[in-house]
Coordinates of C-alpha atoms and ligand atoms in Angstrom, one line a residue:
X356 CA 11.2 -28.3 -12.9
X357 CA 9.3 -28.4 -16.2
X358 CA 10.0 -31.5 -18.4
X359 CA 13.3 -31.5 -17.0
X360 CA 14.3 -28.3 -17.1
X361 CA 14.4 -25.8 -14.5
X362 CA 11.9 -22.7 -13.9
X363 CA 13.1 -19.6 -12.9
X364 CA 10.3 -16.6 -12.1
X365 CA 11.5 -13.2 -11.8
X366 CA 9.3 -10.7 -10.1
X367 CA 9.6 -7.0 -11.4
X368 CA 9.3 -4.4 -8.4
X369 CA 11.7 -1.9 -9.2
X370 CA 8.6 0.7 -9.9
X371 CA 8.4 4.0 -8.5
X372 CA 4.5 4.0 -8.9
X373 CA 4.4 8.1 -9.2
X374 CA 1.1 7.9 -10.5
X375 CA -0.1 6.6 -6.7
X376 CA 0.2 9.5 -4.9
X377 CA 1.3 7.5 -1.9
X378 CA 4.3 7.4 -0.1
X379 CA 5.0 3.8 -1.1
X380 CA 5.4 2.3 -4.8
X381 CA 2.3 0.5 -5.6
X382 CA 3.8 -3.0 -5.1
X383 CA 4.3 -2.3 -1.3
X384 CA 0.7 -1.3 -0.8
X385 CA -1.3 -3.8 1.8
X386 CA -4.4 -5.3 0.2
X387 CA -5.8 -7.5 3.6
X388 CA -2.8 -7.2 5.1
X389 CA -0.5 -8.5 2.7
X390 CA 1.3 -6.5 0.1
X391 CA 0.7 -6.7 -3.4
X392 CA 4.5 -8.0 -4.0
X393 CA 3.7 -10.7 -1.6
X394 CA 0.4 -11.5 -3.2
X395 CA 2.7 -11.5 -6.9
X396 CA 4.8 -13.8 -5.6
X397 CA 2.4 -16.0 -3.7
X398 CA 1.4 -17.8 -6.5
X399 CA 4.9 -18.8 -8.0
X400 CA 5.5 -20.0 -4.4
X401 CA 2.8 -22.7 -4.5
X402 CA 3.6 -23.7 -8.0
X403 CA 4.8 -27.0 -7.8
X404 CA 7.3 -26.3 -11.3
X405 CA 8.6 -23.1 -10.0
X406 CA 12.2 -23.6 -8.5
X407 CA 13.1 -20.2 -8.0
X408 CA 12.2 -17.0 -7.3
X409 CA 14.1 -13.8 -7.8
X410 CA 12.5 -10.5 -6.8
X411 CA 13.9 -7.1 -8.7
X412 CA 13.5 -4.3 -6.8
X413 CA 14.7 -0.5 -6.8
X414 CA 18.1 -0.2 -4.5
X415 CA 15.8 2.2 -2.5
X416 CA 13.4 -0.5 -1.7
X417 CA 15.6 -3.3 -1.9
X418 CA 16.0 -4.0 1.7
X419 CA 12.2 -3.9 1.7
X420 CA 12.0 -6.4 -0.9
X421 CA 13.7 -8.7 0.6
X422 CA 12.5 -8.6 4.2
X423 CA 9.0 -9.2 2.0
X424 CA 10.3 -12.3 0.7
X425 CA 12.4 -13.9 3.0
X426 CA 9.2 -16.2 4.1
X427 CA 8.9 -17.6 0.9
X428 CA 11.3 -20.9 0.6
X429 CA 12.1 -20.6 -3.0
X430 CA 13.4 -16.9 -2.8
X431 CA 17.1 -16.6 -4.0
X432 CA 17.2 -13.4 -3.9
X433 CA 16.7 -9.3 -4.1
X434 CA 18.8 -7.4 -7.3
X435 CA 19.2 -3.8 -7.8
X436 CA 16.9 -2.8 -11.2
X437 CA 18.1 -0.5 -13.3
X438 CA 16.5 3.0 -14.7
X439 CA 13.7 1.1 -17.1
X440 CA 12.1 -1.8 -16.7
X441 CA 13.9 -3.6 -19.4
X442 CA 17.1 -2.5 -17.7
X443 CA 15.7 -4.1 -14.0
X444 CA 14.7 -7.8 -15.9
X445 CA 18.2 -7.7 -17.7
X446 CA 19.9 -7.6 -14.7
X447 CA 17.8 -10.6 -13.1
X448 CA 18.4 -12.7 -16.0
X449 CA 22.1 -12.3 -15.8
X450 CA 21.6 -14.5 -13.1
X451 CA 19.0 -16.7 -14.2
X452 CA 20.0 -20.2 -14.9
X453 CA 18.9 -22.4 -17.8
X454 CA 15.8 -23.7 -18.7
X455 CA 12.6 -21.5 -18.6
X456 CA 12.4 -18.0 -16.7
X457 CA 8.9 -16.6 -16.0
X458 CA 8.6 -12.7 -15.6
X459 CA 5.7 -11.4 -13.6
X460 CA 5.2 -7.8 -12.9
X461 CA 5.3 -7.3 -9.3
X462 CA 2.2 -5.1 -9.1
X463 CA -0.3 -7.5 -10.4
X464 CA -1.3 -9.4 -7.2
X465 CA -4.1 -10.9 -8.8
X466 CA -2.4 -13.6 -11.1
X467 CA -3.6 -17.3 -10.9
X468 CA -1.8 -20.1 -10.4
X469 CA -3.7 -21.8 -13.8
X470 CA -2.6 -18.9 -15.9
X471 CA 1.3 -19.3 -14.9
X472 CA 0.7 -22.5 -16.0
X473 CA -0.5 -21.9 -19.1
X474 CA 2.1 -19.6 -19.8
X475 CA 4.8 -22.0 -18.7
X476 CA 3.6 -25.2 -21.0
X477 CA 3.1 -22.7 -24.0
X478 CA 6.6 -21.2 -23.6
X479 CA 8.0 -24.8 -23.0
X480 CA 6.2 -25.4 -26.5
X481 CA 7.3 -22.6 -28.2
X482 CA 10.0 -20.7 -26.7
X483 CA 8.1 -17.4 -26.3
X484 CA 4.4 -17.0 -24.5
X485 CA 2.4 -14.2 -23.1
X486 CA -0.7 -13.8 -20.7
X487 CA -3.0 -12.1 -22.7
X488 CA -6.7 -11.4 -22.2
X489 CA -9.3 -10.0 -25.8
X490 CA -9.7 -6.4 -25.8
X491 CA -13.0 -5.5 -24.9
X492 CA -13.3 -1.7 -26.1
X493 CA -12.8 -0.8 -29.8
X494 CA -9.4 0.4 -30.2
X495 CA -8.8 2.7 -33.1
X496 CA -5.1 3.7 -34.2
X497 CA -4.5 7.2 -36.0
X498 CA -3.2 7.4 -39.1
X499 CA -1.2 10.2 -38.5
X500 CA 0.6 12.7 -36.0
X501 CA -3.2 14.3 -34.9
X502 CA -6.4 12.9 -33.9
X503 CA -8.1 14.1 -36.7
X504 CA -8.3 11.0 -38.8
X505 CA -8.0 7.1 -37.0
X506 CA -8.7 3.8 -38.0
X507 CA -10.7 0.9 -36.5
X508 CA -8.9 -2.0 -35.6
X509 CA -10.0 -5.5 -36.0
X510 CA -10.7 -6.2 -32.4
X511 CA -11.0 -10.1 -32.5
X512 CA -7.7 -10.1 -33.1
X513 CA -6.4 -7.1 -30.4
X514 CA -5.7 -8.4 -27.0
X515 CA -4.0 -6.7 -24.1
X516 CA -0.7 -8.4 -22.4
X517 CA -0.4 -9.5 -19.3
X518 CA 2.3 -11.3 -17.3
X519 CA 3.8 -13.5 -16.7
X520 CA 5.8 -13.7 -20.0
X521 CA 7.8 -17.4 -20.2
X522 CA 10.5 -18.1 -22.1
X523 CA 13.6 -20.6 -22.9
X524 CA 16.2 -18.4 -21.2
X525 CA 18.4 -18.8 -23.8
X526 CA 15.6 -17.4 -26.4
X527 CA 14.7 -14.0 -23.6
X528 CA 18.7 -13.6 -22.9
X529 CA 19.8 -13.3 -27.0
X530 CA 16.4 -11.1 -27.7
X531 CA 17.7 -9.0 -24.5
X532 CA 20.9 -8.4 -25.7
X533 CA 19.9 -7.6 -29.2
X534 CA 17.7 -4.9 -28.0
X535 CA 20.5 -3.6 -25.9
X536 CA 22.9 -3.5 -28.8
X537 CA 20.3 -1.4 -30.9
X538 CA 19.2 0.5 -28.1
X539 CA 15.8 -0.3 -28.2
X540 CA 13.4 0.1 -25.3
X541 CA 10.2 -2.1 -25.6
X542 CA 7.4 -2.0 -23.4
X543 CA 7.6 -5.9 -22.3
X544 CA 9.6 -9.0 -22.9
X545 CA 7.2 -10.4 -25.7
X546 CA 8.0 -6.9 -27.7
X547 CA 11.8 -7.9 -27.6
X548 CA 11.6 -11.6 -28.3
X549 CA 9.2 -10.8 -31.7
X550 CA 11.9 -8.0 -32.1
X551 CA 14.2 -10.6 -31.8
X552 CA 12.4 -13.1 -34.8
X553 CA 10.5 -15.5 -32.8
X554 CA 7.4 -15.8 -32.4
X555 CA 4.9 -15.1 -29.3
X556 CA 2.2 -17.3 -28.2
X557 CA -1.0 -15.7 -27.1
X558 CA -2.5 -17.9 -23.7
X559 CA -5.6 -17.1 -21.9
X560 CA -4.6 -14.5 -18.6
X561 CA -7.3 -13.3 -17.1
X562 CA -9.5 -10.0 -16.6
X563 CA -8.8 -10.2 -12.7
X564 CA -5.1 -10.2 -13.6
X565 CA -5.0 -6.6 -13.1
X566 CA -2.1 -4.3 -12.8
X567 CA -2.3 -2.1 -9.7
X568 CA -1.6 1.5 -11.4
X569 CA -3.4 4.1 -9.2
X570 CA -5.3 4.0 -6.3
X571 CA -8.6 3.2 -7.5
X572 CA -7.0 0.0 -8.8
X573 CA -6.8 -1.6 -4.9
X574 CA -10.1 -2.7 -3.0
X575 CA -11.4 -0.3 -0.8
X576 CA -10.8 -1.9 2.7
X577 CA -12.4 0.3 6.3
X578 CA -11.4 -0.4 10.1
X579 CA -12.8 1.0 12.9
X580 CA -10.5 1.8 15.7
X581 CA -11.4 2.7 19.2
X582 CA -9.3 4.6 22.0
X583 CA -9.7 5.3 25.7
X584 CA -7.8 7.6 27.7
X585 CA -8.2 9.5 31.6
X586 CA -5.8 12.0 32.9
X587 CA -5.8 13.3 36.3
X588 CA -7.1 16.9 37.1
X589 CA -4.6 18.8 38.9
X590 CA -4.3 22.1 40.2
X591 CA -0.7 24.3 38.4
X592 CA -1.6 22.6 35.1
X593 CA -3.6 24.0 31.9
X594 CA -6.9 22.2 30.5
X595 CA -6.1 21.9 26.8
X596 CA -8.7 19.7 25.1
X597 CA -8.7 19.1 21.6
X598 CA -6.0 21.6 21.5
X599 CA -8.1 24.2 23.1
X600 CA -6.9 25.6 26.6
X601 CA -9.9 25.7 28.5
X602 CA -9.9 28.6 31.4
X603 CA -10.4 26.5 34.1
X604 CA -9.4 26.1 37.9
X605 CA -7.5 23.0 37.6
X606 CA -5.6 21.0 34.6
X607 CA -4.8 17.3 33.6
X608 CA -1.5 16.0 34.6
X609 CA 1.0 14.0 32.3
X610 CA 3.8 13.9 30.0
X611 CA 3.1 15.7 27.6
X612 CA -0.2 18.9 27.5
X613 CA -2.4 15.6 28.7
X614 CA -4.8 16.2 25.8
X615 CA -6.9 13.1 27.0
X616 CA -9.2 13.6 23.9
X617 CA -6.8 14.1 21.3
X618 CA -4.8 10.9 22.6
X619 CA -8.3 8.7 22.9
X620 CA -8.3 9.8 19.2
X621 CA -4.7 9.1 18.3
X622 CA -5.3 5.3 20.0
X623 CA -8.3 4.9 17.9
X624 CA -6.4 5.9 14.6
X625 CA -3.4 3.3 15.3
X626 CA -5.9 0.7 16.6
X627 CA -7.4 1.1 13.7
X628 CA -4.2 0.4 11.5
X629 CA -3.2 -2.4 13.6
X630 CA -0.2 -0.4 14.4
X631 CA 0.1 -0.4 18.5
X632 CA -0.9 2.4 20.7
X633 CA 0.4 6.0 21.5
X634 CA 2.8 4.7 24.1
X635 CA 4.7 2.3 21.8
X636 CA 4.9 5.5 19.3
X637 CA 5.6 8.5 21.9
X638 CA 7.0 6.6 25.4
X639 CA 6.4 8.8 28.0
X640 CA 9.8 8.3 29.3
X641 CA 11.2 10.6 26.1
X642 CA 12.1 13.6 27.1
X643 CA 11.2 14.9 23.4
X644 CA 7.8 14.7 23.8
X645 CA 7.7 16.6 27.5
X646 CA 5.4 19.1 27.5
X647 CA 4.8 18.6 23.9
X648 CA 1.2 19.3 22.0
X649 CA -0.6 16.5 21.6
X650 CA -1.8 18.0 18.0
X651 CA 1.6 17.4 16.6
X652 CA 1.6 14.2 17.5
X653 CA -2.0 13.7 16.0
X654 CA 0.1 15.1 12.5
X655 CA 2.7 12.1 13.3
X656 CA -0.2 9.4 13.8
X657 CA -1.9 10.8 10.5
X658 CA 1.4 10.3 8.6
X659 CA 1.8 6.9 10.2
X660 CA -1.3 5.7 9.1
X661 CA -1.0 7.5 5.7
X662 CA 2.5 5.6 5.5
X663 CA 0.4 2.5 5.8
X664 CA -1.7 3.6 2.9
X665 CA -4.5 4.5 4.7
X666 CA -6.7 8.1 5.5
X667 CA -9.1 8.8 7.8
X668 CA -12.5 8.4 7.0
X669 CA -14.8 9.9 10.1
X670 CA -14.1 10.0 14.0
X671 CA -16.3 10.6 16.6
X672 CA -14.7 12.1 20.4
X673 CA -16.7 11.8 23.5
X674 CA -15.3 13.6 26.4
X675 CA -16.2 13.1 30.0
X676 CA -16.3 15.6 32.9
X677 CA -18.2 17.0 35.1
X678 CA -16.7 20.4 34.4
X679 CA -16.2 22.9 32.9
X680 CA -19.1 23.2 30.8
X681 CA -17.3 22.3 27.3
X682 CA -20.4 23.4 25.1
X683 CA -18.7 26.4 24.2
X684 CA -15.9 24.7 22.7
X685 CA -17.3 22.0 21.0
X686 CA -17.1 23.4 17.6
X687 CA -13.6 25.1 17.7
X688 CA -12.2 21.3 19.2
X689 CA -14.2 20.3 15.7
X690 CA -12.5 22.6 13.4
X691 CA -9.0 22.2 14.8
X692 CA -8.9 18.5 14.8
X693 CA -9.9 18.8 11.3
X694 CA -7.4 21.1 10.2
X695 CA -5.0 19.1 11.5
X696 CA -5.8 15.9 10.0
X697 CA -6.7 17.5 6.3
X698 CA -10.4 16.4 6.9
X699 CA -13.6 18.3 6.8
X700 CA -15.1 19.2 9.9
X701 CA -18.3 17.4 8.8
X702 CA -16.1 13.9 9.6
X703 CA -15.2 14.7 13.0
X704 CA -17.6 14.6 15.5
X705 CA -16.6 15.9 19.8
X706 CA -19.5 15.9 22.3
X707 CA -18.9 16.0 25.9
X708 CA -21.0 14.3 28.9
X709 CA -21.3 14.6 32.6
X710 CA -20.9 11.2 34.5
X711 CA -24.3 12.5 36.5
X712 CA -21.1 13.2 39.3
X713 CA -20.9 8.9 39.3
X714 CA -17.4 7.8 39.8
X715 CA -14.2 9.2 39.4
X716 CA -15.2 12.2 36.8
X717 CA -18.2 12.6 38.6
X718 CA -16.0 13.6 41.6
X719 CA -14.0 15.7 39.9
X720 CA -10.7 13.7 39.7
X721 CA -10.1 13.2 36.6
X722 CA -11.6 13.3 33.1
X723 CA -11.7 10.5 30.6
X724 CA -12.4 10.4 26.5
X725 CA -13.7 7.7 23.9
X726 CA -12.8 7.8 20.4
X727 CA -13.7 6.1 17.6
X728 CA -12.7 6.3 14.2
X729 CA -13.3 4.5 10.6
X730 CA -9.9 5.1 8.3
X731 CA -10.0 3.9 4.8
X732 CA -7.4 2.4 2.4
X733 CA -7.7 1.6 -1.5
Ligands
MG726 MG1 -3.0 9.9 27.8

């Protein structure tokens, strides 16, 4: 509640964020293990005048957005946007209630809890505020339909808009529906309620306040991920390494080619993410991954991480056995597991070691691989 009156946010996720290149929208990207919609709504959480909380989402990613939200206690609920964005924040403030309502754009995770405030006592004042922060760059406007000639605006008076956008609900509903009725599609809420004939109050946002728009906008976060695998040598099976069958008298046995490097590899890339191990992904008591080359499912742990919004950055394979001499193979394993993962072959890195016949490579039993691997995300 704000001097009496209750405060609604309403979180704006319906995005498709096509200018990502990711498979996710922007908003569902992890920065630290948290997604920027959780880090949006964060803040409105801990705000002791915020009562409640409703998230818009695509209906795509609507299920998302609520399994995203559920931890937060004043979360009412998920609603379907529509095709625009003004179309998505009408249909939330259908269901607002009275009193003030508090639109945030769901992929700016960086917003303060001082500058919701701001906004929220400057709408209370006024009816109409907006997060706003001085333009820094000289903006200049053409005059006409070419570049050829452009003015200089006065920039101690530009500023760029932020959100959150507060208003009297009654004041953001009318201004909503008058747009509607005209057919007018602004670019944010403060556009409609000038539109509208009232007038917006500028507050201080902030320059951290960002909006995530493409990649370059999220922190670039590295892991390191190690794996470990053996697999017993056997005679009646192949020796494929690195996806390389390697003549040889005897073979490793398991469920699937028993590509004991390629799996160290794949543990290393899901350690990495924090996302389990190659067992959890590809049980070895599914029948569909019998026999089955390892290096498709190194393409399905590459397209799990990337799902996670990360890529590989380097890796580095080290394979024990006291034979076969793998020397001659080194740079073929090199090349394929970079094909394979989209990488250059100057990021991947295989050597191979003897155990100085110590243990149980050194006898011949078995052979064993390490992996390690950076992956990158942001
Ligand atoms: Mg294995």
């Amino acid at each position: 509640m704000y001097k009496g009156r209750k405060v609604t946010a309403v979180v704006t996720a319906a995005g498709s964020g096509r200018r990502m290149g990711t498979p996710l929208p922007k908003q569902f990207l992890k920065i630290g293990g948290k997604t920027v919609l959780e880090k949006a709504v964060e803040p409105f959480e801990a705000s002791e005048h915020v009562d409640e909380i409703i998230v818009v989402g695509s209906s795509e990613f609507l299920e998302l957005c609520t399994g995203l939200c559920r931890q937060f206690s004043k979360f009412s609920r998920a609603v379907a946007g529509g095709k625009e964005r003004q179309d998505s924040v009408r249909n939330a403030l259908n269901l607002v209630e009275d009193g003030y309502v508090l639109i945030h754009d769901g992929a700016r995770p960086y917003v303060d809890m001082e500058t919701i405030m701001r906004v929220l006592e400057a709408a209370a004042g006024t009816g109409a505020a907006v997060a706003a922060i001085p333009v820094k760059d000289t903006v200049r406007q053409t005059r006409g339909g070419d570049n050829t000639d452009s003015i200089t605006l006065p920039r101690d008076r530009l500023y760029s808009v932020q959100t959150p956008q507060g208003f009297d609900v009654a004041l953001i509903r009318e201004a909503y529906a008058a747009a509607e009725g005209e057919g007018f599609l602004g670019t944010d809420d403060g556009g409609l309620a000038e539109r509208a004939g009232h007038p917006v109050t500028i507050v201080e946002g902030s320059y951290r306040n960002i909006k995530i728009t493409t990649q370059e906008d999220l922190p670039m976060e590295t892991r390191i991920g190690t794996g470990f695998d053996v697999h017993r040598l056997t005679e009646g099976r192949k020796l494929v390494l690195c996806g390389i069958e390697i003549p040889f008298e005897k073979g490793l046995l398991g469920h699937s080619d028993a590509d004991v490097a390629v799996h160290a590899l794949m543990d290393a890339m899901l350690g990495a993410a924090a996302m389990g191990d190659i067992g959890r992904h590809f049980p070895d008591t599914d029948d569909a991954y019998k026999g089955i080359s390892s290096m498709i499912l190194l393409q399905k742990v590459r397209e799990l991480i990337e799902q996670e919004g990360f890529r590989l950055g380097n890796a580095d394979i080290t394979i024990m056995a006291q034979r076969p001499k793998l020397s001659p193979y080194i740079e073929k394993m090199r090349t394929n597991i970079a094909a394979v993962l989209g990488m250059d072959a100057g990021s991947i890195n295989v050597k191979a070691t003897t155990t100085e016949k110590l243990g149980f490579v050194g006898r011949q039993e078995g052979i064993a691989a390490e992996a390690v691997c950076t992956i990158n995300r942001g």
